[in-house]
Amino acid sequence: MKIRLGLGPLCMKDVAAFCGGDYYNFTGDDHVSVEWICTDSREADRDTMMIAIRGERVDGHDYIEKAMENGCRCFLCEYVPACIAGKSVSAVIAEDSVSVLCRLAHLYRQRKPLRCVAVTGSVGKTTAKEMISAALGERFRVFRTEGNFNSTIGMPLSLMSVGAQEEAAVFEMGMSGFGEIAAMSGAASPDVAVITNIGTSHLEYLGTRENICRAKMEIVTGLRRGGTLVLNGDEPLLRGQHGSAYRTVFVSVETTDADYYADHIRFTASGSAFDLHCPDGACVHVEIPAIGKHMVMEAALAFAAARAIGEEPADIVNGLRQYKTLGLRQNVRLCGQITLIADCYNAAPESMCAALRVLREMKAQNGGRAVAVLGDMLELGQTSPELHRTVGTEVAACGTDLLFTIGERARMYAEGAREGGMPADAVCSFTDGSDLTALTGMLAKTLLPGDTVLVKASHAMCLDRVCTYLDEHFAKAVKNDSETIKDPDGGM
């Protein structure tokens, strides 16, 4: 990871003073400064401070010498490596590089007035971040975290890259254990914090949904006094959450007992439409270019967050119309004569069930058959078999016509689907997740014009390759004016 400091150079002496670390300067220059920060020696150069981080498998201190060979002369590290002795370098030595990075990001946050929104949740946080950014974009110049910059390393680096021209920022915060969101929230000092839901992701590490809720609620750690916490009011574990130093706002798509609630939800060929009832009694009509009740919830959360920042309803509505899906998150497109829902960036039971309901809605619009291609969900711990089976039951409940599973854990989807009443001959399982050839070959022989196909799994299952195959195979079939889908020669 490498970022350019958005507010200009940072003096190494100031870094030492702020973090309370020991300052070693052998450059002969009392005002050594840097314009860039990185965590990878391959990206380090003369104008960059490399942060040496000790991870579970790799120790960044082992790569300081390589960074020096690339011209880097400024380091933040946890001990003095032997390789800098006698060299013209500047180094700040602190107890914990990651904690210091978060403190530096907080210092940067204090240097610039910025309307700030922090977003977390078991699923949907990236979608919420993008929708909030779209909502705010009608009035403000908005910065938002990109890609996977949502960790205790990536999120502070993102904050420090915010430039002088940005007026608002939306930061996504992920976690795998306690303390991580607290550190990120402390760095960002958000004006508004949003929790999309409490799911079952990270059960492997945190054990219970109650613990996941505790970890997500750490987002209030840095929430500014008098700020706003926006919560999914349909999540039982969040309904009772509140605090005296901030305002709590609840959002619902299931009940009218919330500050903001959506009703008259309907789905069209171009997306979703609904009416949003607001705390002041106003009712606002909202349209978004995405399908599904879960997407309506994300839009309603975005609306509430943008209102808390001070944006006008009309601007928020216009901004939400401009929302665009990212990469492999519910990316709906035509592959020849089939409709593909590529949603394989990540997967949890909650997002799986939401995607299956979208598949059901798309089938109702398009006709043809609903086909689900589902791979393993990861990080579910001992509850994994049960949760996979529950998703399989939802496959049947949604009226899915065909189910293809890929992966060892995914066999439980098939079991749950059959238990839910799905005919055995409508279910096909492949246990070897490392070889997609048999799966893609079967899809090529089975899919028909007019079918709608959902492809979803945890990112590590690499089902984006199935999407690529479908794109190429069915586009070629149309190009060749083939009325019969041929068996592929060579698979993947």
PDB file of N, CA and C in Angstrom, residues 397-442:
ATOM      1  N   ALA A 397     -36.956 -22.071  -1.125  1.00  0.00           N
ATOM      2  CA  ALA A 397     -38.054 -21.164  -0.781  1.00  0.00           C
ATOM      3  C   ALA A 397     -38.222 -20.060  -1.817  1.00  0.00           C
ATOM      4  N   CYS A 398     -37.142 -19.667  -2.469  1.00  0.00           N
ATOM      5  CA  CYS A 398     -37.192 -18.586  -3.467  1.00  0.00           C
ATOM      6  C   CYS A 398     -37.645 -19.083  -4.839  1.00  0.00           C
ATOM      7  N   GLY A 399     -37.958 -20.376  -4.963  1.00  0.00           N
ATOM      8  CA  GLY A 399     -38.435 -20.897  -6.239  1.00  0.00           C
ATOM      9  C   GLY A 399     -37.345 -21.027  -7.283  1.00  0.00           C
ATOM     10  N   THR A 400     -36.101 -21.212  -6.848  1.00  0.00           N
ATOM     11  CA  THR A 400     -34.983 -21.384  -7.777  1.00  0.00           C
ATOM     12  C   THR A 400     -35.187 -22.677  -8.567  1.00  0.00           C
ATOM     13  N   ASP A 401     -34.967 -22.612  -9.863  1.00  0.00           N
ATOM     14  CA  ASP A 401     -35.222 -23.777 -10.723  1.00  0.00           C
ATOM     15  C   ASP A 401     -34.070 -24.765 -10.726  1.00  0.00           C
ATOM     16  N   LEU A 402     -32.834 -24.255 -10.751  1.00  0.00           N
ATOM     17  CA  LEU A 402     -31.659 -25.126 -10.785  1.00  0.00           C
ATOM     18  C   LEU A 402     -30.624 -24.614  -9.794  1.00  0.00           C
ATOM     19  N   LEU A 403     -29.946 -25.547  -9.115  1.00  0.00           N
ATOM     20  CA  LEU A 403     -28.886 -25.190  -8.173  1.00  0.00           C
ATOM     21  C   LEU A 403     -27.627 -25.953  -8.521  1.00  0.00           C
ATOM     22  N   PHE A 404     -26.522 -25.221  -8.698  1.00  0.00           N
ATOM     23  CA  PHE A 404     -25.201 -25.803  -8.881  1.00  0.00           C
ATOM     24  C   PHE A 404     -24.353 -25.364  -7.690  1.00  0.00           C
ATOM     25  N   THR A 405     -23.716 -26.297  -7.003  1.00  0.00           N
ATOM     26  CA  THR A 405     -22.844 -25.940  -5.882  1.00  0.00           C
ATOM     27  C   THR A 405     -21.424 -26.354  -6.203  1.00  0.00           C
ATOM     28  N   ILE A 406     -20.471 -25.570  -5.662  1.00  0.00           N
ATOM     29  CA  ILE A 406     -19.067 -25.852  -5.898  1.00  0.00           C
ATOM     30  C   ILE A 406     -18.305 -25.656  -4.587  1.00  0.00           C
ATOM     31  N   GLY A 407     -17.593 -26.696  -4.164  1.00  0.00           N
ATOM     32  CA  GLY A 407     -16.828 -26.640  -2.920  1.00  0.00           C
ATOM     33  C   GLY A 407     -17.321 -27.667  -1.918  1.00  0.00           C
ATOM     34  N   GLU A 408     -16.438 -28.018  -0.984  1.00  0.00           N
ATOM     35  CA  GLU A 408     -16.761 -29.036   0.018  1.00  0.00           C
ATOM     36  C   GLU A 408     -17.908 -28.591   0.932  1.00  0.00           C
ATOM     37  N   ARG A 409     -17.850 -27.343   1.406  1.00  0.00           N
ATOM     38  CA  ARG A 409     -18.895 -26.837   2.303  1.00  0.00           C
ATOM     39  C   ARG A 409     -20.218 -26.673   1.556  1.00  0.00           C
ATOM     40  N   ALA A 410     -20.132 -26.362   0.271  1.00  0.00           N
ATOM     41  CA  ALA A 410     -21.325 -26.051  -0.518  1.00  0.00           C
ATOM     42  C   ALA A 410     -22.246 -27.249  -0.689  1.00  0.00           C
ATOM     43  N   ARG A 411     -21.760 -28.453  -0.381  1.00  0.00           N
ATOM     44  CA  ARG A 411     -22.633 -29.628  -0.461  1.00  0.00           C
ATOM     45  C   ARG A 411     -23.847 -29.467   0.445  1.00  0.00           C
ATOM     46  N   MET A 412     -23.673 -28.675   1.520  1.00  0.00           N
ATOM     47  CA  MET A 412     -24.774 -28.486   2.458  1.00  0.00           C
ATOM     48  C   MET A 412     -25.867 -27.599   1.871  1.00  0.00           C
ATOM     49  N   TYR A 413     -25.531 -26.747   0.888  1.00  0.00           N
ATOM     50  CA  TYR A 413     -26.586 -26.017   0.169  1.00  0.00           C
ATOM     51  C   TYR A 413     -27.539 -27.027  -0.475  1.00  0.00           C
ATOM     52  N   ALA A 414     -26.929 -28.018  -1.139  1.00  0.00           N
ATOM     53  CA  ALA A 414     -27.726 -29.021  -1.853  1.00  0.00           C
ATOM     54  C   ALA A 414     -28.620 -29.793  -0.891  1.00  0.00           C
ATOM     55  N   GLU A 415     -28.066 -30.141   0.269  1.00  0.00           N
ATOM     56  CA  GLU A 415     -28.848 -30.868   1.259  1.00  0.00           C
ATOM     57  C   GLU A 415     -30.022 -30.023   1.750  1.00  0.00           C
ATOM     58  N   GLY A 416     -29.758 -28.752   2.048  1.00  0.00           N
ATOM     59  CA  GLY A 416     -30.816 -27.873   2.513  1.00  0.00           C
ATOM     60  C   GLY A 416     -31.875 -27.626   1.454  1.00  0.00           C
ATOM     61  N   ALA A 417     -31.453 -27.507   0.201  1.00  0.00           N
ATOM     62  CA  ALA A 417     -32.402 -27.272  -0.890  1.00  0.00           C
ATOM     63  C   ALA A 417     -33.336 -28.467  -1.058  1.00  0.00           C
ATOM     64  N   ARG A 418     -32.772 -29.672  -0.993  1.00  0.00           N
ATOM     65  CA  ARG A 418     -33.610 -30.871  -1.120  1.00  0.00           C
ATOM     66  C   ARG A 418     -34.561 -30.997   0.070  1.00  0.00           C
ATOM     67  N   GLU A 419     -34.060 -30.652   1.262  1.00  0.00           N
ATOM     68  CA  GLU A 419     -34.927 -30.673   2.439  1.00  0.00           C
ATOM     69  C   GLU A 419     -36.057 -29.649   2.299  1.00  0.00           C
ATOM     70  N   GLY A 420     -35.781 -28.558   1.579  1.00  0.00           N
ATOM     71  CA  GLY A 420     -36.774 -27.519   1.379  1.00  0.00           C
ATOM     72  C   GLY A 420     -37.763 -27.829   0.270  1.00  0.00           C
ATOM     73  N   GLY A 421     -37.615 -28.987  -0.376  1.00  0.00           N
ATOM     74  CA  GLY A 421     -38.564 -29.399  -1.397  1.00  0.00           C
ATOM     75  C   GLY A 421     -38.087 -29.275  -2.817  1.00  0.00           C
ATOM     76  N   MET A 422     -36.818 -28.925  -3.034  1.00  0.00           N
ATOM     77  CA  MET A 422     -36.299 -28.813  -4.394  1.00  0.00           C
ATOM     78  C   MET A 422     -36.062 -30.213  -4.946  1.00  0.00           C
ATOM     79  N   PRO A 423     -36.500 -30.515  -6.167  1.00  0.00           N
ATOM     80  CA  PRO A 423     -36.301 -31.846  -6.748  1.00  0.00           C
ATOM     81  C   PRO A 423     -34.822 -32.213  -6.821  1.00  0.00           C
ATOM     82  N   ALA A 424     -34.516 -33.437  -6.518  1.00  0.00           N
ATOM     83  CA  ALA A 424     -33.124 -33.881  -6.509  1.00  0.00           C
ATOM     84  C   ALA A 424     -32.456 -33.687  -7.858  1.00  0.00           C
ATOM     85  N   ASP A 425     -33.209 -33.865  -8.971  1.00  0.00           N
ATOM     86  CA  ASP A 425     -32.596 -33.737 -10.291  1.00  0.00           C
ATOM     87  C   ASP A 425     -32.392 -32.280 -10.699  1.00  0.00           C
ATOM     88  N   ALA A 426     -32.799 -31.340  -9.824  1.00  0.00           N
ATOM     89  CA  ALA A 426     -32.562 -29.923 -10.095  1.00  0.00           C
ATOM     90  C   ALA A 426     -31.323 -29.419  -9.367  1.00  0.00           C
ATOM     91  N   VAL A 427     -30.617 -30.331  -8.679  1.00  0.00           N
ATOM     92  CA  VAL A 427     -29.451 -29.964  -7.876  1.00  0.00           C
ATOM     93  C   VAL A 427     -28.239 -30.727  -8.372  1.00  0.00           C
ATOM     94  N   CYS A 428     -27.146 -30.009  -8.576  1.00  0.00           N
ATOM     95  CA  CYS A 428     -25.908 -30.622  -9.058  1.00  0.00           C
ATOM     96  C   CYS A 428     -24.740 -30.084  -8.243  1.00  0.00           C
ATOM     97  N   SER A 429     -23.939 -30.966  -7.647  1.00  0.00           N
ATOM     98  CA  SER A 429     -22.862 -30.551  -6.755  1.00  0.00           C
ATOM     99  C   SER A 429     -21.494 -30.973  -7.277  1.00  0.00           C
ATOM    100  N   PHE A 430     -20.521 -30.064  -7.122  1.00  0.00           N
ATOM    101  CA  PHE A 430     -19.117 -30.335  -7.448  1.00  0.00           C
ATOM    102  C   PHE A 430     -18.313 -30.000  -6.194  1.00  0.00           C
ATOM    103  N   THR A 431     -17.600 -30.950  -5.648  1.00  0.00           N
ATOM    104  CA  THR A 431     -16.919 -30.740  -4.372  1.00  0.00           C
ATOM    105  C   THR A 431     -15.539 -30.110  -4.516  1.00  0.00           C
ATOM    106  N   ASP A 432     -14.887 -30.296  -5.658  1.00  0.00           N
ATOM    107  CA  ASP A 432     -13.526 -29.782  -5.843  1.00  0.00           C
ATOM    108  C   ASP A 432     -13.579 -28.322  -6.302  1.00  0.00           C
ATOM    109  N   GLY A 433     -13.421 -27.403  -5.345  1.00  0.00           N
ATOM    110  CA  GLY A 433     -13.494 -25.989  -5.669  1.00  0.00           C
ATOM    111  C   GLY A 433     -12.296 -25.467  -6.436  1.00  0.00           C
ATOM    112  N   SER A 434     -11.234 -26.264  -6.532  1.00  0.00           N
ATOM    113  CA  SER A 434     -10.037 -25.810  -7.239  1.00  0.00           C
ATOM    114  C   SER A 434     -10.117 -26.034  -8.739  1.00  0.00           C
ATOM    115  N   ASP A 435     -11.080 -26.852  -9.187  1.00  0.00           N
ATOM    116  CA  ASP A 435     -11.229 -27.172 -10.605  1.00  0.00           C
ATOM    117  C   ASP A 435     -12.650 -26.819 -11.038  1.00  0.00           C
ATOM    118  N   LEU A 436     -12.771 -25.755 -11.826  1.00  0.00           N
ATOM    119  CA  LEU A 436     -14.090 -25.285 -12.243  1.00  0.00           C
ATOM    120  C   LEU A 436     -14.511 -25.827 -13.609  1.00  0.00           C
ATOM    121  N   THR A 437     -13.683 -26.661 -14.222  1.00  0.00           N
ATOM    122  CA  THR A 437     -13.955 -27.124 -15.574  1.00  0.00           C
ATOM    123  C   THR A 437     -15.260 -27.904 -15.674  1.00  0.00           C
ATOM    124  N   ALA A 438     -15.467 -28.839 -14.738  1.00  0.00           N
ATOM    125  CA  ALA A 438     -16.692 -29.640 -14.785  1.00  0.00           C
ATOM    126  C   ALA A 438     -17.924 -28.761 -14.600  1.00  0.00           C
ATOM    127  N   LEU A 439     -17.832 -27.786 -13.690  1.00  0.00           N
ATOM    128  CA  LEU A 439     -18.958 -26.880 -13.451  1.00  0.00           C
ATOM    129  C   LEU A 439     -19.278 -26.053 -14.687  1.00  0.00           C
ATOM    130  N   THR A 440     -18.272 -25.438 -15.282  1.00  0.00           N
ATOM    131  CA  THR A 440     -18.528 -24.580 -16.443  1.00  0.00           C
ATOM    132  C   THR A 440     -19.031 -25.401 -17.627  1.00  0.00           C
ATOM    133  N   GLY A 441     -18.505 -26.614 -17.771  1.00  0.00           N
ATOM    134  CA  GLY A 441     -18.988 -27.476 -18.848  1.00  0.00           C
ATOM    135  C   GLY A 441     -20.455 -27.813 -18.681  1.00  0.00           C
ATOM    136  N   MET A 442     -20.866 -28.110 -17.445  1.00  0.00           N
ATOM    137  CA  MET A 442     -22.266 -28.422 -17.181  1.00  0.00           C
ATOM    138  C   MET A 442     -23.155 -27.193 -17.406  1.00  0.00           C
TER     139      MET A 442
END
